[in-house]
Coordinates of C-alpha atoms in Angstrom, one line a residue:
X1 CA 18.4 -2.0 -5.9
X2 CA 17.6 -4.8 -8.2
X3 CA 14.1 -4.4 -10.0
X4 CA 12.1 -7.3 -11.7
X5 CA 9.4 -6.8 -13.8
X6 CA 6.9 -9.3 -12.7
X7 CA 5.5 -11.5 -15.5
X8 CA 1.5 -12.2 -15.8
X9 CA 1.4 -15.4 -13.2
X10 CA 3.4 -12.9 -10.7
X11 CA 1.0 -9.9 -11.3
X12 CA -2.1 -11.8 -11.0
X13 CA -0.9 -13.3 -7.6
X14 CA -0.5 -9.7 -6.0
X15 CA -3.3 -8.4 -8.0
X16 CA -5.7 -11.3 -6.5
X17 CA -3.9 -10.5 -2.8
X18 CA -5.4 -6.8 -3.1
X19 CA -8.8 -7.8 -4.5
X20 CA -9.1 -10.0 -1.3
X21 CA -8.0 -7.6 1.2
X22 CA -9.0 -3.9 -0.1
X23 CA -11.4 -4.5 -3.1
X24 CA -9.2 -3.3 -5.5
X25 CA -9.0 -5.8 -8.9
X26 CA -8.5 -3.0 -11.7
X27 CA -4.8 -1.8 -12.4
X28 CA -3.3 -1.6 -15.6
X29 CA 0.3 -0.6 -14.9
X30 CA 3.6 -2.5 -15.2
X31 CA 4.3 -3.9 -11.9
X32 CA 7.7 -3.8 -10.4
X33 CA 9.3 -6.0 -7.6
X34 CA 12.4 -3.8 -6.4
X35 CA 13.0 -5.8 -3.2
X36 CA 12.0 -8.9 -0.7
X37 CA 7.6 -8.0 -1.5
X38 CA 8.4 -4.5 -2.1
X39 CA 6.0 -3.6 -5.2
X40 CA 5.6 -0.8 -7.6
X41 CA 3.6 0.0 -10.1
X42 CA 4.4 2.0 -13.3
X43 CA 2.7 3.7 -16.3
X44 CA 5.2 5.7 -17.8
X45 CA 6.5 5.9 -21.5
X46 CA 8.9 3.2 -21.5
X47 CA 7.7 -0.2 -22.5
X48 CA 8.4 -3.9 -21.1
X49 CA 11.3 -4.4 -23.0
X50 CA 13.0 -0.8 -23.1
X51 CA 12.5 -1.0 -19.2
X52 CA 14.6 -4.6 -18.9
X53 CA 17.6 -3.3 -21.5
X54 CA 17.6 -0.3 -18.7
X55 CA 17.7 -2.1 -15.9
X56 CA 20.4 -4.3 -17.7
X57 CA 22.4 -1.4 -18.6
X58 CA 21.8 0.7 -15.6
X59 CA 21.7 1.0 -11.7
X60 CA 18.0 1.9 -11.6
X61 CA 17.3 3.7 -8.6
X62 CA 14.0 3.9 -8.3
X63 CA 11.0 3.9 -10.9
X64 CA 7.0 4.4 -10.9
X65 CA 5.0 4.7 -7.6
X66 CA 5.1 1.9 -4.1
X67 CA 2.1 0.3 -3.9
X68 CA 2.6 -2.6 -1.5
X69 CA 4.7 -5.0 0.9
X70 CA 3.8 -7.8 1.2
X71 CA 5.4 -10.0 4.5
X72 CA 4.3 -14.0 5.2
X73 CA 1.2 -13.7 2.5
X74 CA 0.3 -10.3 4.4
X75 CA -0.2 -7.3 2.1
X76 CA -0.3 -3.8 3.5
X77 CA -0.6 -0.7 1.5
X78 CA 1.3 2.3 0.9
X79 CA 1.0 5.3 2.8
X80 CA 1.2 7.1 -0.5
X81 CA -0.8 5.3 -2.4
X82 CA -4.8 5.1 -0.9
X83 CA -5.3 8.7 -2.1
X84 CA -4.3 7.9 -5.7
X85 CA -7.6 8.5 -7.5
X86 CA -7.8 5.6 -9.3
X87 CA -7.0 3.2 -6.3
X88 CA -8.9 5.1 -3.7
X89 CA -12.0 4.7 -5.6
X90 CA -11.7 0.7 -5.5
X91 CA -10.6 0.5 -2.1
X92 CA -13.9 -1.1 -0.7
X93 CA -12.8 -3.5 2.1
X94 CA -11.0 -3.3 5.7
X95 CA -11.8 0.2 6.3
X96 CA -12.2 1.5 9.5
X97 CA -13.9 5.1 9.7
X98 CA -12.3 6.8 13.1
X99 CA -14.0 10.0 13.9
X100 CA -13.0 13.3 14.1
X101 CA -11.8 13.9 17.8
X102 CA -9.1 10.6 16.9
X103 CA -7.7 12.1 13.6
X104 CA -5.2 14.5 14.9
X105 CA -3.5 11.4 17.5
X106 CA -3.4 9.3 14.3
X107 CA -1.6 11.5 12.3
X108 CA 0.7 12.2 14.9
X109 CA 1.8 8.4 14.9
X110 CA -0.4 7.2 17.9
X111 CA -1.8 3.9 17.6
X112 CA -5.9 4.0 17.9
X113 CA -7.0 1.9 21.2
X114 CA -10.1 0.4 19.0
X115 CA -11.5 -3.4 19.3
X116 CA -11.7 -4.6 15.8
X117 CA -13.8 -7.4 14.7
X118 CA -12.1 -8.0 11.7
X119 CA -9.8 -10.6 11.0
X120 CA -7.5 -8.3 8.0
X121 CA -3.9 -8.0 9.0
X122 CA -4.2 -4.3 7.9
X123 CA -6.9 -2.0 7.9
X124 CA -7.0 1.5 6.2
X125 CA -8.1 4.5 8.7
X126 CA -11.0 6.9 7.1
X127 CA -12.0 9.9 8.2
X128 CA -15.5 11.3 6.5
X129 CA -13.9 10.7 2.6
X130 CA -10.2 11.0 3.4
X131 CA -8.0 7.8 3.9
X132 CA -5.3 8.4 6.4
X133 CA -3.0 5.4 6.2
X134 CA -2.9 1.9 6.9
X135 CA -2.7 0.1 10.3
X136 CA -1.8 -3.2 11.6
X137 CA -5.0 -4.9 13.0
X138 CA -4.0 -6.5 16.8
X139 CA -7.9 -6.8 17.2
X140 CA -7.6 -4.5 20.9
X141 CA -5.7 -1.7 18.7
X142 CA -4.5 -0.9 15.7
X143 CA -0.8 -0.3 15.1
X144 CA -0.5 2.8 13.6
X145 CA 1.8 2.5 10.0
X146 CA 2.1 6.1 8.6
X147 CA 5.6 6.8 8.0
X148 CA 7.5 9.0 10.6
X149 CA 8.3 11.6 8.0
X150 CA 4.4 11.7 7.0
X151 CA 3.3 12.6 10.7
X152 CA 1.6 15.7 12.0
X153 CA 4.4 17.2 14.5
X154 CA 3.0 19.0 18.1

């Protein structure tokens, strides 16, 4: 897996893509392209530099946490991201709040037969004050996004 660090012009570009879609502007970590709009984000001990002479010396594998994909100027967040303190507190825009009696189908992998009015790609699914995943908005449902190895088995 090849991994770029993404310079400042990069950075803001995703950074502005978020603030549009989920509210969220404030993230001061290292972000890290490690495939076709694959990002991750990373605050560990290792600075810009000392992580490019690793990646130049070494077959990273993987490094710091997935935060995004982004597909034809589409961004959709992580599964295991929206519960990260610091970005669930910012997440402020496309949320759709599903109640209780639809939570358990949801986390199963069922798609949610809503209408949505909103015109966001992806939406994130709340329940009271937990965020359980993202979904892709086809305005007469919503395409349900949490990983297979995430879901609630019967």
């Amino acid at each position: 897996m090849k991994v770029e660090l993404l310079d400042n012009t990069k950075k803001k570009k995703v950074l502005q893509m978020l603030e549009k879609e989920y509210g969220i502007s404030d993230l001061n970590y290292l972000f890290l392209e490690t495939g076709k709009g694959k990002y991750r984000i990373y605050s560990g001990g290792l600075a810009r530099e000392e992580l490019n002479m690793l990646a130049k010396t070494i077959h990273i594998e993987i490094i710091g946490a997935k935060i995004c994909k982004v597909e034809e100027n589409k961004i959709r967040l992580d599964f295991d991201i929206i519960n990260l303190p610091e970005i669930k507190k910012q997440i402020t825009k496309n949320i759709i709040e599903i109640p209780d009696k639809e939570v358990y189908g949801w986390m199963q992998g069922n798609n949610l037969n809503i209408n949505s009015e909103s015109s966001a790609s992806y939406l994130i699914i709340k329940n009271k004050n937990d965020l359980l995943g993202t979904g892709q908005n086809a305005r007469i449902l919503i395409k349900n996004y949490i990983p297979k190895e995430r879901r609630v088995r019967s």
